[in-house]
Coordinates of C-alpha atoms in Angstrom, one line a residue:
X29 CA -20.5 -9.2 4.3
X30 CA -17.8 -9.3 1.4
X31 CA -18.3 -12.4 -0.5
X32 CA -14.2 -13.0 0.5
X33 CA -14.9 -16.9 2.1
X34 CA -13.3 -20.0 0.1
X35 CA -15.6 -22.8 1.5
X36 CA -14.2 -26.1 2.4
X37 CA -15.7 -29.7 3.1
X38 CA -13.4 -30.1 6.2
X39 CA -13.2 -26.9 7.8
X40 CA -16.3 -25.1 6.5
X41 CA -15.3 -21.0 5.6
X42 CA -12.2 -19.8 5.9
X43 CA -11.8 -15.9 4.7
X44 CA -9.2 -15.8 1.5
X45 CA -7.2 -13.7 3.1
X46 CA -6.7 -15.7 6.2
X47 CA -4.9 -18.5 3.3
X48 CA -3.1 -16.1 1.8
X49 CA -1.8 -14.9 5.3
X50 CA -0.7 -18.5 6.0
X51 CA 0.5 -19.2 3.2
X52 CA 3.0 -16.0 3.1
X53 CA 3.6 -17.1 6.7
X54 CA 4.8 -20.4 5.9
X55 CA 6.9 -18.8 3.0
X56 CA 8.5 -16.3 5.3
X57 CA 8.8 -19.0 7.7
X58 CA 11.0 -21.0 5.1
X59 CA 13.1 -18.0 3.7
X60 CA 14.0 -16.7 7.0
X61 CA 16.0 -19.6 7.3
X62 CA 18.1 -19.5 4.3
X63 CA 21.6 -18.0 5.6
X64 CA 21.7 -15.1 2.7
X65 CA 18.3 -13.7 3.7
X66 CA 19.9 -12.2 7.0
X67 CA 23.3 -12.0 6.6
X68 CA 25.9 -10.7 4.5
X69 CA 28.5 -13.1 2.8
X70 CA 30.9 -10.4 2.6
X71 CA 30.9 -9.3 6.3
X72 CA 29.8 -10.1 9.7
X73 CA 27.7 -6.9 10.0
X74 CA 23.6 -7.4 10.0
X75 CA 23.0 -3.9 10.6
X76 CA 21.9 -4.2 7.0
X77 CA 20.8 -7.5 5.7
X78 CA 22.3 -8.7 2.5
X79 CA 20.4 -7.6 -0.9
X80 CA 20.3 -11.1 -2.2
X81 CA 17.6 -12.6 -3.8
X82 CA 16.4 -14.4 -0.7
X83 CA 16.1 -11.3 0.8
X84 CA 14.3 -9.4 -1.7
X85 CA 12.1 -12.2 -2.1
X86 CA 11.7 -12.5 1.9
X87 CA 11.2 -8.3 1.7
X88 CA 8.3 -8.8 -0.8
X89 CA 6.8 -11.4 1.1
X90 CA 6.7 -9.3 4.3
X91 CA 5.2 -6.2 2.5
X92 CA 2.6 -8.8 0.6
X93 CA 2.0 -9.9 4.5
X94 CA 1.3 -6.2 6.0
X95 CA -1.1 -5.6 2.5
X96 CA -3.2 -8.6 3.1
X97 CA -3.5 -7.8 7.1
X98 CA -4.8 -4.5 6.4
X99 CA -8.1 -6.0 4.2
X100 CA -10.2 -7.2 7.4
X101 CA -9.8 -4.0 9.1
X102 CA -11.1 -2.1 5.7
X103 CA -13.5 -4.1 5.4
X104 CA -15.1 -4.3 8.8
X105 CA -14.0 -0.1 8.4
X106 CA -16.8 -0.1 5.4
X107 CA -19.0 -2.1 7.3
X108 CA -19.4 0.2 10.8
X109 CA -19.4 3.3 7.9
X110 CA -22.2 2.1 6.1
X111 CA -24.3 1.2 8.8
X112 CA -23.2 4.5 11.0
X113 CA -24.5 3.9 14.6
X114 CA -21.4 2.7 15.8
X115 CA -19.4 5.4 16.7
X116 CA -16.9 3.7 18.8
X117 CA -16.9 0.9 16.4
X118 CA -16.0 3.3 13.7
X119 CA -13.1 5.3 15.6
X120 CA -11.8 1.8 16.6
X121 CA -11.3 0.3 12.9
X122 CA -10.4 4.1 11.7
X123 CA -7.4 3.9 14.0
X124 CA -5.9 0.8 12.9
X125 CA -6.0 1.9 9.4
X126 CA -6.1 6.3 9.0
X127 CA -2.8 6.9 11.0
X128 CA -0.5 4.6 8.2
X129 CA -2.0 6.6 5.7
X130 CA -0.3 10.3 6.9
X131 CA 2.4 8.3 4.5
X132 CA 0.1 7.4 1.3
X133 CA -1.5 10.9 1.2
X134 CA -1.8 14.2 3.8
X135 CA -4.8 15.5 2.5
X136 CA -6.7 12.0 2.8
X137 CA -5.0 11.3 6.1
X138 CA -6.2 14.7 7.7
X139 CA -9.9 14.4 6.2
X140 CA -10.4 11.0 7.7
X141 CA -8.5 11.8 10.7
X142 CA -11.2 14.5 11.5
X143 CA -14.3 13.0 9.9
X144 CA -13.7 9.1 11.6
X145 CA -11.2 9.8 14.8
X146 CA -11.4 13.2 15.8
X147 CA -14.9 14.3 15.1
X148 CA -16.6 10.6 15.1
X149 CA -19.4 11.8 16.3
X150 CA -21.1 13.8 13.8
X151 CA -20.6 11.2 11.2
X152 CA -23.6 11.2 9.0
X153 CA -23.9 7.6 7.1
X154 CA -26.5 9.2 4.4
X155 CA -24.7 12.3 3.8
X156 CA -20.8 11.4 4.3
X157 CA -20.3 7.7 3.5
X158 CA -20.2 8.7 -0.4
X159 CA -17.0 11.1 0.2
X160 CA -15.6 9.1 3.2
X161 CA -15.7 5.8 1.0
X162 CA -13.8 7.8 -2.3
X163 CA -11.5 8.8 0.2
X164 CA -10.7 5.2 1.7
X165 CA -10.2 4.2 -2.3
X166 CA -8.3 6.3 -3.7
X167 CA -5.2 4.5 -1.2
X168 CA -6.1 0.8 -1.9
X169 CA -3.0 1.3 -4.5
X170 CA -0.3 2.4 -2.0
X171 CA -1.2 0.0 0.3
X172 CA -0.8 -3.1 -2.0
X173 CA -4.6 -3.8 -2.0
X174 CA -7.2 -4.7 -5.0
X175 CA -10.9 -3.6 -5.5
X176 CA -11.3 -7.5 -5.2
X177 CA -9.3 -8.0 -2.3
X178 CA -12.1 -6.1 -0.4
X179 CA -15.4 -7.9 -2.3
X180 CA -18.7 -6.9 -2.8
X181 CA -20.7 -5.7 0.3
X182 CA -23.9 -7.4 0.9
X183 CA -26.3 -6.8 3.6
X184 CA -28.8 -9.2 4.8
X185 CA -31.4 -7.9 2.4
X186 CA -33.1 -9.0 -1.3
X187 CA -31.1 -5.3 -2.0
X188 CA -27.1 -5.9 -2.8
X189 CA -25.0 -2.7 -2.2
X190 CA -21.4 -3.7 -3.9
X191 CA -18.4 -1.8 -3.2
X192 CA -16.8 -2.0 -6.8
X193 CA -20.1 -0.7 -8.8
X194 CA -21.3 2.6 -7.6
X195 CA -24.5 1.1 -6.3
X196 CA -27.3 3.3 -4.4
X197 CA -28.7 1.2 -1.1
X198 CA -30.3 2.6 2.3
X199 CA -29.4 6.2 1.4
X200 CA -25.6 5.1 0.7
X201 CA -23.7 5.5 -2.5
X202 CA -20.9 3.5 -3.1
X203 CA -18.6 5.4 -5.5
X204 CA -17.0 3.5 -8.2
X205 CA -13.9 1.4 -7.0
X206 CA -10.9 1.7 -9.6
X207 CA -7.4 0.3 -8.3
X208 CA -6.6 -0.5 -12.2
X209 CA -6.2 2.7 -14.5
X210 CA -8.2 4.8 -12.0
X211 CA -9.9 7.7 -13.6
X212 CA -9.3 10.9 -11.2
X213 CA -12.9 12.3 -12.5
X214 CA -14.3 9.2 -10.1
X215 CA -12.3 10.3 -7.0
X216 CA -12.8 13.4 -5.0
X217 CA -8.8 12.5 -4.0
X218 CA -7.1 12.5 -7.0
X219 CA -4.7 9.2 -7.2
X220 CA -1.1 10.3 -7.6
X221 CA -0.5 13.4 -10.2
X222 CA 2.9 14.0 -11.0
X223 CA 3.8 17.3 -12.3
X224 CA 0.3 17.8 -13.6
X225 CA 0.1 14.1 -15.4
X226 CA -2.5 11.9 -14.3
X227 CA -1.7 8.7 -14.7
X228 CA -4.0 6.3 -17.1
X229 CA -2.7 3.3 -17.2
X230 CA -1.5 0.2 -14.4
X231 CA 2.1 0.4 -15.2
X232 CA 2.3 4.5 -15.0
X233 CA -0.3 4.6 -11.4
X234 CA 2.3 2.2 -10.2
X235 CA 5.5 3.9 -11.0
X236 CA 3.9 7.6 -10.0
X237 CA 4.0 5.7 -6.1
X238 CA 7.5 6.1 -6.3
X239 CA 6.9 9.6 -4.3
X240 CA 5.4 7.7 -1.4
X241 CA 8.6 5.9 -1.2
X242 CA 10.3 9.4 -1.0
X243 CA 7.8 10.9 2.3
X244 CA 7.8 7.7 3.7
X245 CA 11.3 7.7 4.0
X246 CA 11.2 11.5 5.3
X247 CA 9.0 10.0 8.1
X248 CA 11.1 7.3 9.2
X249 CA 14.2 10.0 9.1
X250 CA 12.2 12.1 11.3
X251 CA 12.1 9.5 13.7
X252 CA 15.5 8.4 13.3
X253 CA 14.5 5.0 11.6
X254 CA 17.8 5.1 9.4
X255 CA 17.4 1.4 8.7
X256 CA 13.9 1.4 7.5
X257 CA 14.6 4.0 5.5
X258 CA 17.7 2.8 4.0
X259 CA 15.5 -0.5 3.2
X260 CA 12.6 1.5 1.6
X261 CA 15.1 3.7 -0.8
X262 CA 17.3 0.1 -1.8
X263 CA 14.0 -2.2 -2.2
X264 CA 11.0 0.1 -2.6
X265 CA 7.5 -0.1 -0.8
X266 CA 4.9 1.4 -2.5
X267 CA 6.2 1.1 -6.5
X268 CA 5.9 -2.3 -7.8
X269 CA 5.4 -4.2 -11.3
X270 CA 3.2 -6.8 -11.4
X271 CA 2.6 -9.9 -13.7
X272 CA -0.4 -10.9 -15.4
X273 CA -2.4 -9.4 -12.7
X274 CA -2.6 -6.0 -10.7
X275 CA -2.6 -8.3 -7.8
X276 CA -0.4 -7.3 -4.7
X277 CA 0.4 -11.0 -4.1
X278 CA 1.4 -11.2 -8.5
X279 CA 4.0 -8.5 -7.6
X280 CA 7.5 -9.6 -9.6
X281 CA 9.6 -6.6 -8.2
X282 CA 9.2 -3.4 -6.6
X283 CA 10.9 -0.1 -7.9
X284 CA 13.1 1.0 -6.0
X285 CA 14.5 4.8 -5.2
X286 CA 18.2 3.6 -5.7
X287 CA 17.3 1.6 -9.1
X288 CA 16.3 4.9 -10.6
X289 CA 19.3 6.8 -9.4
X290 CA 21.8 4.0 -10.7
X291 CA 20.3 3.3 -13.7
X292 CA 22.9 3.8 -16.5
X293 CA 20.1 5.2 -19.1
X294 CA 18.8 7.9 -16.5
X295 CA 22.8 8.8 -15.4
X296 CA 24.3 10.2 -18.4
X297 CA 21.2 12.2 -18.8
X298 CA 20.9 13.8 -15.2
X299 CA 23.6 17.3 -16.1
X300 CA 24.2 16.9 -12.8
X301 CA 25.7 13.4 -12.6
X302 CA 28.6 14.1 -14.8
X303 CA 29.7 17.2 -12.1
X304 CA 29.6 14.4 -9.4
X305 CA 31.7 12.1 -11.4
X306 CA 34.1 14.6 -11.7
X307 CA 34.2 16.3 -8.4
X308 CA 34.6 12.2 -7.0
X309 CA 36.4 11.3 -9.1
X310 CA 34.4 8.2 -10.0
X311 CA 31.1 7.3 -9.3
X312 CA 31.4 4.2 -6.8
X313 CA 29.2 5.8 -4.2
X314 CA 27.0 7.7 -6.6
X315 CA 23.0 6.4 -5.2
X316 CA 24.5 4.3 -3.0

């Protein structure tokens, strides 16, 4: 329904994501096994893995692994929306994807939880799929997912309804689908404003994530995940530079929590940094 099939000679279709999935796989496969991804050549503890570049790379890999897993269940998400008889359906897909989002956005996460889980049954295709589907979009960025990751969706008709053009089809209306520079005007859920700023451009949407980082590591504290959370607030999850391409799988490095607390240029101006230098006397543990 998505466009998203490579077609080979040998093995027919095979869904893109389903080779990038391997291939991550394999690649995760191949860095587990290097001896600095896990462990820590300055002690025996692995309550912690090393932050070597294995493991960041390993880390990255894994995240780029969750991102890619999540497209199918989106897209089949889409799919049960638009055509709207499927209630089950519907509440099935909803719950694989609306619960991880309580950590992307609360006021998405409850509208969706009540529209799709809670209140399934008096979803309306022709009069909520509009609002439901800007709701869905505006956390493709958190997630690590692309307007193109999810495709165009077609139905078996001369009519093609795509999911990245604001098209009118059957009585739905696909809203515009910006993960690059996304204009809040297009989104009933604004992306990420940050005292008052929306954010224009690739490289400031990215960075404004940082505050997911932040209640996602408030979560896994409430649960007493200390681990996770010290991993989210060392490597980052949901801030990341890219290269050449806003793609999750072109991702050079994420920003991190403890980057921006370390960083020498931010230190000296934070007034309170100098008052813990002096109360420490020093600032060895200072973001660490």
């Amino acid at each position: 329904y998505f466009g998203t099939s490579l077609i080979f000679s040998d093995i027919g279709k095979e869904a893109i994501v389903n080779t990038q999935v391997r291939t991550l796989h394999q690649k995760a496969s191949l860095l587990i096994l290097e001896p600095s991804t896990c462990h820590n050549s300055d002690t025996e503890s692995t309550d912690l893995p090393a932050k070597s570049s294995s493991y960041q790379e390993f880390y990255k890999t894994i995240q780029q692994l969750i991102s890619q897993m999540q497209i199918p269940l989106i897209q089949h998400l889409i799919n049960a929306l638009y055509i709207g008889d499927d209630k089950e359906g519907i509440k099935i897909y909803a719950m694989s994807i609306v619960p991880q989002l309580i950590s992307v956005s609360k006021t998405v996460h409850g509208y969706l939880q009540s529209m799709l889980i809670d209140n399934v049954g008096s979803y309306d295709a022709e009069k909520d799929f509009t609002n439901v589907m800007k709701a869905l979009y505006s956390t493709l960025v958190p997630l690590g997912i692309s307007c193109s990751d999810i495709g165009k969706y077609y139905q078996a008709t001369a009519t093609t309804a795509t999911v990245t053009g604001g098209t009118s089809h059957n009585g739905r209306n696909f809203p515009p689908c910006v993960t690059s520079n996304p204009s809040t005007s297009s989104h009933m859920f604004s992306s990420h404003t940050l005292a008052n700023y929306d954010p224009t451009t690739s490289s400031t949407t990215y960075t404004s994530t940082i505050d997911l980082d932040i209640l996602q590591i408030k979560i896994l504290m409430k649960m007493g995940n200390h681990i996770a959370a010290s991993w989210i607030y060392e490597s980052g999850r949901h801030s990341f530079q890219t290269g050449t391409t806003s793609d999750i799988l072109n991702i050079v490095n994420y920003q991190s929590l403890k980057q921006m607390a370390t960083n020498n240029g931010i230190l000296h101006k934070n007034i309170w940094y100098s008052k813990y230098v002096d109360y420490m006397k020093g600032d060895n543990f200072f973001g660490n």
